[in-house]
CSV table of C-alpha atoms in Angstrom, one decimal:
chain,number,residue,atom,x,y,z
A,27,UNK,CA,-83.2,-90.9,96.0
A,28,UNK,CA,-85.7,-93.8,96.6
A,29,UNK,CA,-84.7,-97.2,95.4
A,30,UNK,CA,-86.9,-98.7,92.8
A,31,UNK,CA,-86.3,-102.3,91.8
A,32,UNK,CA,-85.4,-102.9,88.2
A,33,UNK,CA,-88.6,-104.6,87.2
A,34,UNK,CA,-90.7,-101.7,88.6
A,35,UNK,CA,-88.6,-98.9,87.0
A,36,UNK,CA,-88.9,-97.3,83.6
A,37,UNK,CA,-85.6,-98.9,82.6
A,38,UNK,CA,-87.2,-101.9,80.9
A,39,UNK,CA,-89.6,-99.7,78.9
A,40,UNK,CA,-86.6,-97.7,77.7
A,41,UNK,CA,-84.7,-100.9,76.8
A,42,UNK,CA,-87.4,-103.4,75.5
A,43,UNK,CA,-84.8,-105.7,74.1
A,44,UNK,CA,-83.9,-106.7,77.6
A,45,UNK,CA,-87.3,-108.2,78.1
A,46,UNK,CA,-86.4,-110.8,75.5
A,47,UNK,CA,-84.1,-112.6,77.9
A,48,UNK,CA,-84.9,-116.3,78.0
A,49,UNK,CA,-85.9,-118.1,81.2
A,50,UNK,CA,-82.9,-119.5,83.1
A,51,UNK,CA,-81.8,-123.1,83.4
A,52,UNK,CA,-78.6,-122.3,85.2
A,53,UNK,CA,-77.8,-119.2,87.3
A,54,UNK,CA,-75.5,-118.1,90.0
A,55,UNK,CA,-74.4,-120.9,92.4
A,56,UNK,CA,-74.8,-120.6,96.1
A,57,UNK,CA,-71.3,-119.4,96.9
A,58,UNK,CA,-71.5,-115.6,97.4
A,59,UNK,CA,-73.7,-114.6,94.5
A,60,UNK,CA,-74.3,-110.8,93.9
A,61,UNK,CA,-76.4,-109.7,96.8
A,62,UNK,CA,-80.0,-108.8,95.9
A,63,UNK,CA,-80.2,-105.9,98.4
A,64,UNK,CA,-77.2,-104.3,96.6
A,65,UNK,CA,-78.7,-104.9,93.2
A,66,UNK,CA,-81.9,-103.2,94.3
A,67,UNK,CA,-80.2,-100.0,95.3
A,68,UNK,CA,-79.7,-99.2,91.5
A,69,UNK,CA,-82.5,-96.9,90.3
A,70,UNK,CA,-81.2,-97.0,86.7
A,71,UNK,CA,-80.8,-93.3,86.5
A,72,UNK,CA,-78.0,-93.5,83.9
A,73,UNK,CA,-75.5,-91.3,85.7
A,74,UNK,CA,-72.9,-94.0,85.3
A,75,UNK,CA,-73.1,-94.2,81.5
A,76,UNK,CA,-70.9,-91.2,80.8
A,77,UNK,CA,-68.1,-92.3,83.1
A,78,UNK,CA,-68.2,-96.0,82.1
A,79,UNK,CA,-65.3,-96.6,79.7
A,80,UNK,CA,-66.7,-99.8,78.2
A,81,UNK,CA,-70.0,-98.1,77.5
A,82,UNK,CA,-68.2,-95.1,76.0
A,83,UNK,CA,-66.4,-97.4,73.5
A,84,UNK,CA,-68.9,-100.2,72.8
A,85,UNK,CA,-72.1,-98.1,73.2
A,86,UNK,CA,-74.4,-100.9,74.2
A,87,UNK,CA,-76.6,-100.8,77.3
A,88,UNK,CA,-75.6,-104.3,78.4
A,89,UNK,CA,-71.9,-103.1,78.5
A,90,UNK,CA,-72.8,-100.4,81.1
A,91,UNK,CA,-73.0,-100.8,84.9
A,92,UNK,CA,-76.8,-100.5,85.0
A,93,UNK,CA,-77.1,-103.0,82.2
A,94,UNK,CA,-74.9,-105.5,84.0
A,95,UNK,CA,-76.8,-104.9,87.2
A,96,UNK,CA,-80.1,-105.7,85.3
A,97,UNK,CA,-78.5,-109.0,84.1
A,98,UNK,CA,-77.4,-109.8,87.7
A,99,UNK,CA,-80.9,-109.2,88.8
A,100,UNK,CA,-82.4,-111.4,86.1
A,101,UNK,CA,-79.9,-114.2,86.8
A,102,UNK,CA,-80.5,-114.0,90.5
A,103,UNK,CA,-84.3,-114.4,89.9
A,104,UNK,CA,-84.0,-117.2,87.4
A,105,UNK,CA,-85.2,-115.1,84.5
A,106,UNK,CA,-82.1,-115.7,82.4
A,107,UNK,CA,-79.0,-117.9,82.4
A,108,UNK,CA,-75.4,-117.3,83.3
A,109,UNK,CA,-73.9,-118.3,80.0
A,110,UNK,CA,-71.4,-117.0,77.4
A,111,UNK,CA,-74.0,-114.7,75.9
A,112,UNK,CA,-74.5,-112.9,79.2
A,113,UNK,CA,-71.0,-113.3,80.7
A,114,UNK,CA,-69.4,-111.5,77.8
A,115,UNK,CA,-70.9,-108.3,79.1
A,116,UNK,CA,-69.4,-108.9,82.5
A,117,UNK,CA,-66.1,-109.6,80.8
A,118,UNK,CA,-66.3,-106.3,79.0
A,119,UNK,CA,-66.2,-104.4,82.4
A,120,UNK,CA,-62.8,-103.0,83.1
A,121,UNK,CA,-63.5,-102.9,86.9
A,122,UNK,CA,-62.3,-99.3,87.0
A,123,UNK,CA,-65.0,-98.4,89.5
A,124,UNK,CA,-65.7,-95.0,88.0
A,125,UNK,CA,-69.4,-95.8,88.3
A,126,UNK,CA,-69.0,-96.2,92.1
A,127,UNK,CA,-67.6,-92.7,92.3
A,128,UNK,CA,-70.3,-91.2,90.1
A,129,UNK,CA,-73.5,-93.0,91.4
A,130,UNK,CA,-75.8,-90.7,93.3
A,131,UNK,CA,-77.6,-93.6,94.9
A,132,UNK,CA,-74.4,-95.1,96.4
A,133,UNK,CA,-74.7,-98.4,94.4
A,134,UNK,CA,-71.8,-100.7,95.5
A,135,UNK,CA,-71.0,-101.9,92.0
A,136,UNK,CA,-67.5,-102.9,93.1
A,137,UNK,CA,-69.0,-105.5,95.4
A,138,UNK,CA,-71.4,-106.7,92.7
A,139,UNK,CA,-68.8,-107.2,90.0
A,140,UNK,CA,-66.4,-108.7,92.5
A,141,UNK,CA,-69.0,-111.3,93.4
A,142,UNK,CA,-70.0,-111.9,89.7
A,143,UNK,CA,-66.5,-112.6,88.3
A,144,UNK,CA,-65.9,-115.8,90.3
A,145,UNK,CA,-69.4,-117.0,89.3
A,146,UNK,CA,-68.4,-116.6,85.7
A,147,UNK,CA,-65.2,-118.5,86.1
A,148,UNK,CA,-66.8,-121.4,87.9
A,149,UNK,CA,-70.0,-121.7,85.8
A,150,UNK,CA,-69.3,-120.5,82.2
A,151,UNK,CA,-67.3,-122.5,79.7
A,152,UNK,CA,-64.8,-120.6,77.7
A,153,UNK,CA,-63.4,-121.2,74.3
A,154,UNK,CA,-60.1,-123.2,73.9
A,155,UNK,CA,-58.2,-120.1,72.9
A,156,UNK,CA,-59.5,-118.0,75.8
A,157,UNK,CA,-58.7,-120.8,78.3
A,158,UNK,CA,-55.1,-121.1,77.0
A,159,UNK,CA,-54.5,-117.4,77.0
A,160,UNK,CA,-55.9,-117.0,80.6
A,161,UNK,CA,-53.9,-120.0,81.7
A,162,UNK,CA,-50.7,-118.4,80.3
A,163,UNK,CA,-51.4,-115.0,82.0
A,164,UNK,CA,-52.4,-116.4,85.4
A,165,UNK,CA,-49.6,-119.0,85.5
A,166,UNK,CA,-46.9,-116.5,84.5
A,167,UNK,CA,-47.5,-112.8,85.5
A,168,UNK,CA,-48.2,-113.3,89.2
A,169,UNK,CA,-45.0,-115.3,89.7
A,170,UNK,CA,-41.8,-113.2,89.3
A,171,UNK,CA,-39.6,-116.3,89.5
A,172,UNK,CA,-41.3,-117.8,86.5
A,173,UNK,CA,-41.3,-114.5,84.6
A,174,UNK,CA,-37.7,-113.6,85.2
A,175,UNK,CA,-36.1,-116.4,83.1
A,176,UNK,CA,-38.2,-115.1,80.1
A,177,UNK,CA,-36.3,-111.8,80.2
A,178,UNK,CA,-33.3,-113.3,78.4
A,179,UNK,CA,-35.2,-114.5,75.3
A,180,UNK,CA,-37.2,-111.3,75.4
A,181,UNK,CA,-34.0,-109.3,75.4
A,182,UNK,CA,-32.7,-111.4,72.4
A,183,UNK,CA,-36.1,-110.8,70.6
A,184,UNK,CA,-35.7,-107.1,71.0
A,185,UNK,CA,-32.0,-106.8,70.2
A,186,UNK,CA,-32.1,-109.1,67.2
A,187,UNK,CA,-34.5,-107.0,65.2
A,188,UNK,CA,-37.2,-109.6,65.3
A,189,UNK,CA,-39.5,-107.3,67.3
A,190,UNK,CA,-39.1,-104.6,64.6
A,191,UNK,CA,-40.0,-107.1,61.9
A,192,UNK,CA,-43.0,-108.6,63.8
A,193,UNK,CA,-44.4,-105.1,64.5
A,194,UNK,CA,-43.8,-103.9,60.9
A,195,UNK,CA,-45.6,-106.8,59.3
A,196,UNK,CA,-48.6,-106.7,61.6
A,197,UNK,CA,-48.8,-110.5,61.1
A,198,UNK,CA,-49.1,-111.3,64.8
A,199,UNK,CA,-52.0,-108.9,65.2
A,200,UNK,CA,-53.8,-110.5,62.3
A,201,UNK,CA,-53.3,-114.0,63.5
A,202,UNK,CA,-53.2,-113.7,67.3
A,203,UNK,CA,-54.6,-110.3,68.2
A,204,UNK,CA,-54.4,-111.0,72.0
A,205,UNK,CA,-50.8,-112.1,71.8
A,206,UNK,CA,-50.0,-109.1,69.8
A,207,UNK,CA,-51.6,-106.9,72.5
A,208,UNK,CA,-49.4,-108.6,75.1
A,209,UNK,CA,-46.3,-108.1,72.9
A,210,UNK,CA,-47.2,-104.4,72.3
A,211,UNK,CA,-47.0,-103.4,76.0
A,212,UNK,CA,-43.7,-105.1,76.5
A,213,UNK,CA,-41.2,-102.4,77.5
A,214,UNK,CA,-37.6,-102.2,76.3
A,215,UNK,CA,-35.6,-104.7,78.4
A,216,UNK,CA,-32.8,-102.9,80.3
A,217,UNK,CA,-30.2,-104.0,82.9
A,218,UNK,CA,-32.6,-102.9,85.6
A,219,UNK,CA,-34.9,-105.8,84.8
A,220,UNK,CA,-32.2,-108.3,85.9
A,221,UNK,CA,-31.9,-106.6,89.3
A,222,UNK,CA,-34.4,-106.8,92.1
A,223,UNK,CA,-32.6,-108.0,95.2
A,224,UNK,CA,-33.1,-105.8,98.2
A,225,UNK,CA,-31.8,-106.3,101.8
A,226,UNK,CA,-34.2,-107.7,104.3
A,227,UNK,CA,-34.1,-104.5,106.3
A,228,UNK,CA,-32.9,-101.1,105.3
A,229,UNK,CA,-32.2,-98.6,108.1
A,230,UNK,CA,-33.7,-95.2,108.3
A,231,UNK,CA,-31.6,-92.1,107.7
A,232,UNK,CA,-31.4,-90.2,110.9
A,233,UNK,CA,-34.1,-90.8,113.6
A,234,UNK,CA,-36.4,-93.8,112.9
A,235,UNK,CA,-39.9,-92.6,112.9
A,236,UNK,CA,-41.7,-95.7,111.6
A,237,UNK,CA,-40.9,-99.3,110.7
A,238,UNK,CA,-42.7,-100.1,107.4
A,239,UNK,CA,-43.0,-103.1,105.2
A,240,UNK,CA,-42.5,-102.6,101.5
A,241,UNK,CA,-44.1,-104.7,98.8
A,242,UNK,CA,-42.2,-105.2,95.6
A,243,UNK,CA,-45.0,-106.6,93.4
A,244,UNK,CA,-44.6,-109.0,90.5
A,245,UNK,CA,-44.6,-107.1,87.2
A,246,UNK,CA,-43.5,-104.0,89.2
A,247,UNK,CA,-40.5,-105.9,90.6
A,248,UNK,CA,-39.2,-106.8,87.1
A,249,UNK,CA,-40.3,-104.1,84.7
A,250,UNK,CA,-40.1,-101.2,87.2
A,251,UNK,CA,-37.2,-101.9,89.5
A,252,UNK,CA,-36.1,-98.2,89.5
A,253,UNK,CA,-39.5,-97.4,91.0
A,254,UNK,CA,-39.0,-99.8,93.9
A,255,UNK,CA,-35.5,-98.6,94.5
A,256,UNK,CA,-36.7,-95.0,94.5
A,257,UNK,CA,-39.5,-96.0,97.0
A,258,UNK,CA,-37.0,-97.5,99.4
A,259,UNK,CA,-34.8,-94.3,99.2
A,260,UNK,CA,-37.7,-91.9,99.7
A,261,UNK,CA,-39.0,-93.9,102.7
A,262,UNK,CA,-35.6,-94.2,104.4
A,263,UNK,CA,-34.8,-90.5,103.7
A,264,UNK,CA,-38.0,-89.6,105.6
A,265,UNK,CA,-37.2,-91.6,108.7
A,266,UNK,CA,-38.6,-95.1,107.9
A,267,UNK,CA,-36.9,-98.4,108.5
A,268,UNK,CA,-37.9,-100.5,105.6
A,269,UNK,CA,-38.6,-104.3,105.9
A,270,UNK,CA,-38.6,-106.3,102.6
A,271,UNK,CA,-39.3,-110.0,103.2
A,272,UNK,CA,-37.7,-112.3,100.6
A,273,UNK,CA,-40.7,-114.6,100.7
A,274,UNK,CA,-43.2,-112.1,99.4
A,275,UNK,CA,-44.8,-112.7,96.0
A,276,UNK,CA,-47.6,-111.2,94.1
A,277,UNK,CA,-50.3,-109.2,95.9
A,278,UNK,CA,-53.1,-111.3,94.1
A,279,UNK,CA,-54.5,-108.3,92.2
A,280,UNK,CA,-54.3,-110.0,88.7
A,281,UNK,CA,-56.2,-113.2,89.7
A,282,UNK,CA,-58.6,-111.4,92.1
A,283,UNK,CA,-59.7,-108.9,89.5
A,284,UNK,CA,-60.5,-111.6,87.0
A,285,UNK,CA,-62.4,-114.0,89.4
A,286,UNK,CA,-59.6,-116.5,89.9
A,287,UNK,CA,-60.7,-117.0,93.4
A,288,UNK,CA,-58.6,-119.9,94.7
A,289,UNK,CA,-55.4,-118.6,93.2
A,290,UNK,CA,-56.0,-115.1,94.7
A,291,UNK,CA,-56.6,-116.7,98.1
A,292,UNK,CA,-53.5,-118.8,98.0
A,293,UNK,CA,-51.4,-115.8,97.0
A,294,UNK,CA,-52.9,-113.6,99.7
A,295,UNK,CA,-52.1,-116.2,102.4
A,296,UNK,CA,-48.5,-116.2,101.2
A,297,UNK,CA,-48.2,-112.5,101.4
A,298,UNK,CA,-49.7,-112.4,104.9
A,299,UNK,CA,-47.3,-115.2,106.0
A,300,UNK,CA,-44.3,-113.3,104.6
A,301,UNK,CA,-44.9,-110.3,106.9
A,302,UNK,CA,-45.8,-112.5,109.9
A,303,UNK,CA,-43.7,-111.4,112.9
A,304,UNK,CA,-42.1,-108.4,111.1
A,305,UNK,CA,-43.5,-106.0,113.6
A,306,UNK,CA,-44.1,-103.3,111.0
A,307,UNK,CA,-46.3,-100.2,111.7
A,308,UNK,CA,-47.5,-100.0,108.1
A,309,UNK,CA,-47.2,-102.0,104.9
A,310,UNK,CA,-46.5,-99.6,102.0
A,311,UNK,CA,-47.2,-100.3,98.3
A,312,UNK,CA,-46.4,-98.1,95.3
A,313,UNK,CA,-48.8,-99.7,92.7
A,314,UNK,CA,-52.4,-98.6,92.6
A,315,UNK,CA,-54.0,-101.9,91.6
A,316,UNK,CA,-51.9,-103.8,94.2
A,317,UNK,CA,-52.9,-101.4,97.0
A,318,UNK,CA,-56.6,-101.8,96.3
A,319,UNK,CA,-56.3,-105.6,96.4
A,320,UNK,CA,-54.2,-105.6,99.6
A,321,UNK,CA,-56.8,-103.5,101.3
A,322,UNK,CA,-59.4,-106.1,100.2
A,323,UNK,CA,-57.7,-109.1,101.9
A,324,UNK,CA,-60.4,-109.3,104.5
A,325,UNK,CA,-63.0,-109.9,101.8
A,326,UNK,CA,-60.8,-112.2,99.7
A,327,UNK,CA,-60.2,-114.5,102.8
A,328,UNK,CA,-63.6,-114.0,104.4
A,329,UNK,CA,-64.3,-117.8,104.3
A,330,UNK,CA,-61.0,-118.9,105.8
A,331,UNK,CA,-61.3,-119.3,109.5
A,332,UNK,CA,-57.5,-119.5,110.0
A,333,UNK,CA,-56.7,-116.4,108.0
A,334,UNK,CA,-59.8,-114.2,108.2
A,335,UNK,CA,-58.6,-112.1,111.2
A,336,UNK,CA,-55.0,-112.1,110.0
A,337,UNK,CA,-56.3,-110.8,106.6
A,338,UNK,CA,-58.2,-108.0,108.3
A,339,UNK,CA,-55.3,-107.0,110.5
A,340,UNK,CA,-52.9,-107.0,107.4
A,341,UNK,CA,-55.3,-104.9,105.3
A,342,UNK,CA,-55.7,-102.4,108.1
A,343,UNK,CA,-51.9,-101.6,107.9
A,344,UNK,CA,-51.7,-101.2,104.1
A,345,UNK,CA,-51.0,-97.7,102.8
A,346,UNK,CA,-50.4,-96.5,99.3
A,347,UNK,CA,-47.0,-94.7,99.3
A,348,UNK,CA,-48.6,-91.4,98.4
A,349,UNK,CA,-51.2,-91.7,101.1
A,350,UNK,CA,-48.6,-92.7,103.6
A,351,UNK,CA,-46.1,-89.9,102.9
A,352,UNK,CA,-48.9,-87.3,103.2
A,353,UNK,CA,-50.1,-88.7,106.4
A,354,UNK,CA,-46.7,-88.8,108.1
A,355,UNK,CA,-45.2,-85.8,106.3
A,356,UNK,CA,-41.9,-85.3,104.5
A,357,UNK,CA,-38.9,-84.5,106.7
A,358,UNK,CA,-36.2,-84.0,104.1
A,359,UNK,CA,-35.7,-81.0,101.8
A,360,UNK,CA,-36.8,-81.2,98.1
A,361,UNK,CA,-34.8,-79.6,95.3
A,362,UNK,CA,-36.0,-78.4,91.8
A,363,UNK,CA,-36.0,-81.0,89.1
A,364,UNK,CA,-35.3,-78.5,86.3
A,365,UNK,CA,-33.9,-75.0,85.9
A,366,UNK,CA,-37.3,-73.4,85.2
A,367,UNK,CA,-40.9,-74.4,85.8
A,368,UNK,CA,-41.7,-78.1,85.2
A,369,UNK,CA,-45.3,-78.8,84.1
A,370,UNK,CA,-46.5,-82.3,85.1
A,371,UNK,CA,-49.7,-84.1,84.0
A,372,UNK,CA,-50.6,-86.5,86.8
A,373,UNK,CA,-52.5,-89.5,85.6
A,374,UNK,CA,-55.2,-90.8,88.0
A,375,UNK,CA,-55.0,-94.6,88.2
A,376,UNK,CA,-58.5,-96.0,88.6
A,377,UNK,CA,-57.7,-98.2,91.6
A,378,UNK,CA,-56.3,-95.1,93.4
A,379,UNK,CA,-59.0,-92.5,92.6
A,380,UNK,CA,-62.0,-94.8,92.5
A,381,UNK,CA,-61.0,-97.8,94.5
A,382,UNK,CA,-59.0,-96.2,97.3
A,383,UNK,CA,-60.3,-92.6,97.0
A,384,UNK,CA,-56.8,-91.3,96.7
A,385,UNK,CA,-56.5,-88.4,94.4
A,386,UNK,CA,-55.2,-85.3,96.2
A,387,UNK,CA,-52.3,-86.9,98.0
A,388,UNK,CA,-50.1,-87.6,94.9
A,389,UNK,CA,-50.8,-84.0,93.7
A,390,UNK,CA,-49.9,-82.6,97.1
A,391,UNK,CA,-46.6,-84.4,97.1
A,392,UNK,CA,-45.7,-83.3,93.6
A,393,UNK,CA,-46.6,-79.7,94.4
A,394,UNK,CA,-44.1,-79.7,97.3
A,395,UNK,CA,-41.3,-80.1,94.7
A,396,UNK,CA,-40.0,-76.5,94.0
A,397,UNK,CA,-41.0,-75.1,90.6
A,398,UNK,CA,-43.5,-77.8,89.7
A,399,UNK,CA,-46.9,-77.0,88.3
A,400,UNK,CA,-49.6,-79.5,87.6
A,401,UNK,CA,-51.7,-79.7,84.5
A,402,UNK,CA,-55.1,-81.5,84.6
A,403,UNK,CA,-56.3,-83.4,81.5
A,404,UNK,CA,-59.8,-83.7,80.1
A,405,UNK,CA,-61.5,-86.9,81.3
A,406,UNK,CA,-58.8,-87.3,83.9
A,407,UNK,CA,-60.7,-90.0,85.8
A,408,UNK,CA,-61.5,-92.1,82.7
A,409,UNK,CA,-59.7,-95.5,82.6
A,410,UNK,CA,-56.6,-95.7,80.3
A,411,UNK,CA,-57.7,-99.3,79.2
A,412,UNK,CA,-55.0,-101.2,81.1
A,413,UNK,CA,-57.2,-102.5,84.0
A,414,UNK,CA,-54.8,-105.3,85.1
A,415,UNK,CA,-54.8,-107.7,82.1
A,416,UNK,CA,-57.8,-106.2,80.3
A,417,UNK,CA,-55.6,-104.7,77.6
A,418,UNK,CA,-54.6,-108.3,76.8
A,419,UNK,CA,-58.0,-109.9,77.0
A,420,UNK,CA,-60.0,-107.1,75.4
A,421,UNK,CA,-57.4,-105.3,73.2
A,422,UNK,CA,-59.8,-103.5,70.9
A,423,UNK,CA,-61.6,-101.6,73.7
A,424,UNK,CA,-58.4,-101.1,75.5
A,425,UNK,CA,-56.6,-99.6,72.5
A,426,UNK,CA,-59.4,-97.0,72.0
A,427,UNK,CA,-59.2,-96.0,75.6
A,428,UNK,CA,-55.4,-95.9,75.6
A,429,UNK,CA,-55.4,-93.7,72.5
A,430,UNK,CA,-57.9,-91.3,74.1
A,431,UNK,CA,-55.9,-91.1,77.4
A,432,UNK,CA,-52.6,-90.3,75.7
A,433,UNK,CA,-54.3,-87.6,73.5
A,434,UNK,CA,-55.8,-86.0,76.6
A,435,UNK,CA,-52.6,-86.1,78.6
A,436,UNK,CA,-50.6,-84.7,75.6
A,437,UNK,CA,-53.0,-81.9,75.1
A,438,UNK,CA,-52.2,-80.5,78.5
A,439,UNK,CA,-48.8,-79.4,77.1
A,440,UNK,CA,-47.1,-80.9,80.2
A,441,UNK,CA,-43.4,-81.6,80.1
A,442,UNK,CA,-43.9,-85.1,81.5
A,443,UNK,CA,-46.5,-87.5,82.8
A,444,UNK,CA,-46.6,-89.0,86.3
A,445,UNK,CA,-48.3,-92.3,86.7
A,446,UNK,CA,-48.6,-94.4,89.9
A,447,UNK,CA,-49.5,-97.8,88.5
A,448,UNK,CA,-47.3,-100.1,86.4
A,449,UNK,CA,-50.2,-101.3,84.2
A,450,UNK,CA,-51.2,-97.7,83.4
A,451,UNK,CA,-47.6,-96.8,82.7
A,452,UNK,CA,-47.1,-99.7,80.2
A,453,UNK,CA,-50.4,-98.8,78.5
A,454,UNK,CA,-49.6,-95.1,78.3
A,455,UNK,CA,-46.0,-95.7,77.1
A,456,UNK,CA,-47.4,-98.0,74.3
A,457,UNK,CA,-49.8,-95.4,73.0
A,458,UNK,CA,-47.2,-92.6,73.3
A,459,UNK,CA,-45.0,-94.6,71.1
A,460,UNK,CA,-47.8,-95.4,68.6
A,461,UNK,CA,-48.7,-91.7,68.4
A,462,UNK,CA,-45.1,-90.7,68.0
A,463,UNK,CA,-45.2,-88.5,71.1
A,464,UNK,CA,-41.9,-88.0,73.0
A,465,UNK,CA,-43.1,-87.3,76.5
A,466,UNK,CA,-41.3,-89.0,79.4
A,467,UNK,CA,-43.3,-90.9,82.0
A,468,UNK,CA,-42.3,-91.3,85.7
A,469,UNK,CA,-43.8,-92.7,88.8
A,470,UNK,CA,-44.4,-89.8,91.3
A,471,UNK,CA,-42.1,-91.5,93.8
A,472,UNK,CA,-39.3,-91.3,91.2
A,473,UNK,CA,-39.7,-87.6,91.0
A,474,UNK,CA,-39.6,-87.2,94.8
A,475,UNK,CA,-36.5,-89.4,94.9
A,476,UNK,CA,-34.8,-87.1,92.3
A,477,UNK,CA,-35.9,-84.0,94.2
A,478,UNK,CA,-34.5,-85.4,97.5
A,479,UNK,CA,-31.1,-86.3,95.8
A,480,UNK,CA,-31.0,-83.0,93.9
A,481,UNK,CA,-30.9,-84.7,90.5
A,482,UNK,CA,-32.1,-82.7,87.5
A,483,UNK,CA,-34.3,-84.5,85.0
A,484,UNK,CA,-32.4,-83.5,82.0
A,485,UNK,CA,-29.6,-85.8,83.3
A,486,UNK,CA,-31.9,-88.8,83.7
A,487,UNK,CA,-34.4,-91.0,81.9
A,488,UNK,CA,-37.2,-93.0,83.6
A,489,UNK,CA,-35.6,-96.3,82.8
A,490,UNK,CA,-31.9,-95.3,83.3
A,491,UNK,CA,-29.6,-98.0,84.6
A,492,UNK,CA,-29.3,-97.6,88.4
A,493,UNK,CA,-25.8,-97.0,89.9
A,494,UNK,CA,-24.3,-99.9,91.7
A,495,UNK,CA,-25.2,-98.4,95.1
A,496,UNK,CA,-28.9,-97.8,94.4
A,497,UNK,CA,-29.8,-97.3,98.1
A,498,UNK,CA,-28.5,-94.5,100.4
A,499,UNK,CA,-24.8,-95.1,101.0
A,500,UNK,CA,-25.0,-94.4,104.8
A,501,UNK,CA,-27.4,-97.3,105.4
A,502,UNK,CA,-26.0,-100.4,106.8
A,503,UNK,CA,-27.7,-103.7,105.7
A,504,UNK,CA,-28.9,-105.7,108.6
A,505,UNK,CA,-30.8,-109.0,108.8
A,506,UNK,CA,-34.4,-109.0,109.7
């Protein structure tokens, strides 16, 4: 398909209101603005509209990929300003990258929106409330050591009955809807949340095939400790020596996806330094959004002469856990998870299917478990509305998407849902509860772990307290 610049296409004739954009006084600054050659690859065919979650919900052209690209073009050429009236349409983008998968012209929208978000953060003033909320999010969630002390008052909040009262009155949603959205995805605090310590090195069971680094994440580390424990067990059971540096922190996904450029760079440097000298063959991650960002370290640190090459080398070794296990193969037997057939609805996390192009691998792993069958939902590749912190910043759009996702997954008639991303899991669990649907949700790696250990699902729950020896008993703990 031949590329036709926006101004020469029929797009403007079909959307005359866009011609009313006022001449610009301020536009993108000189630091990595969206590239004009990438903008010009968009022919405004509209294939992206049906797969864009924000357009599906909001229904406005400017909240679609091609509408945003038109605005980028206009700002680049000085035909309109980068200001709150235009940046709100960039904010409405979930960054799910479904349009990248759909586009017949190969438009690299992921690069365009990634270049635009830091421009917005640097050049567009935000309201006081927006600034305070974003400051809270980005100074709390990427730092496990800051988040962990809050678990105690959160536990008291839940156990005291205060949470039940807050939710029943709806007062918080009326007064502070964004804080209500943050509160609504809070899972039940369990003893697992207060765990999290792993040995520096965990030996492989049997012959060592690979030495791999394992990233714990930030929200994943606290709210989904059983997933990390299961990941370590599955890797070691399949011949991997697992290295878990104590100095690792957040992967930088949360700030990177929202244009917090300096913070993302600082966090990325810390992660690279934490694995320096570890001599690992691969670096394994079990969270979709984290994996996508880790693979983008070369781009995040492209302007850092000291870390540019280190970042590229680090990113080249990153593997999603599903991707890694399919590549190297399972070496340990798998046992049934139930007495009869177990129907599983696998939920595609956007940054796996669209960002990393990983879709078949989790399904291949699940199918290796005896007596498992997979059910595919309608609109399986449509975002659930989590999108990092989007469900806190844009709760109305996120809620509509979350409701639709849960309805589609439930309509498969599956016995359980498998989700490979912590944000998606929190979002889906929220809407399962709101809709009164009693369907358990697991990470695929948890199901593999149970299948390896011969545990039946009727004996377990996704957030069960782990036994004291949560790692294989025959593994000695050694120093790195």
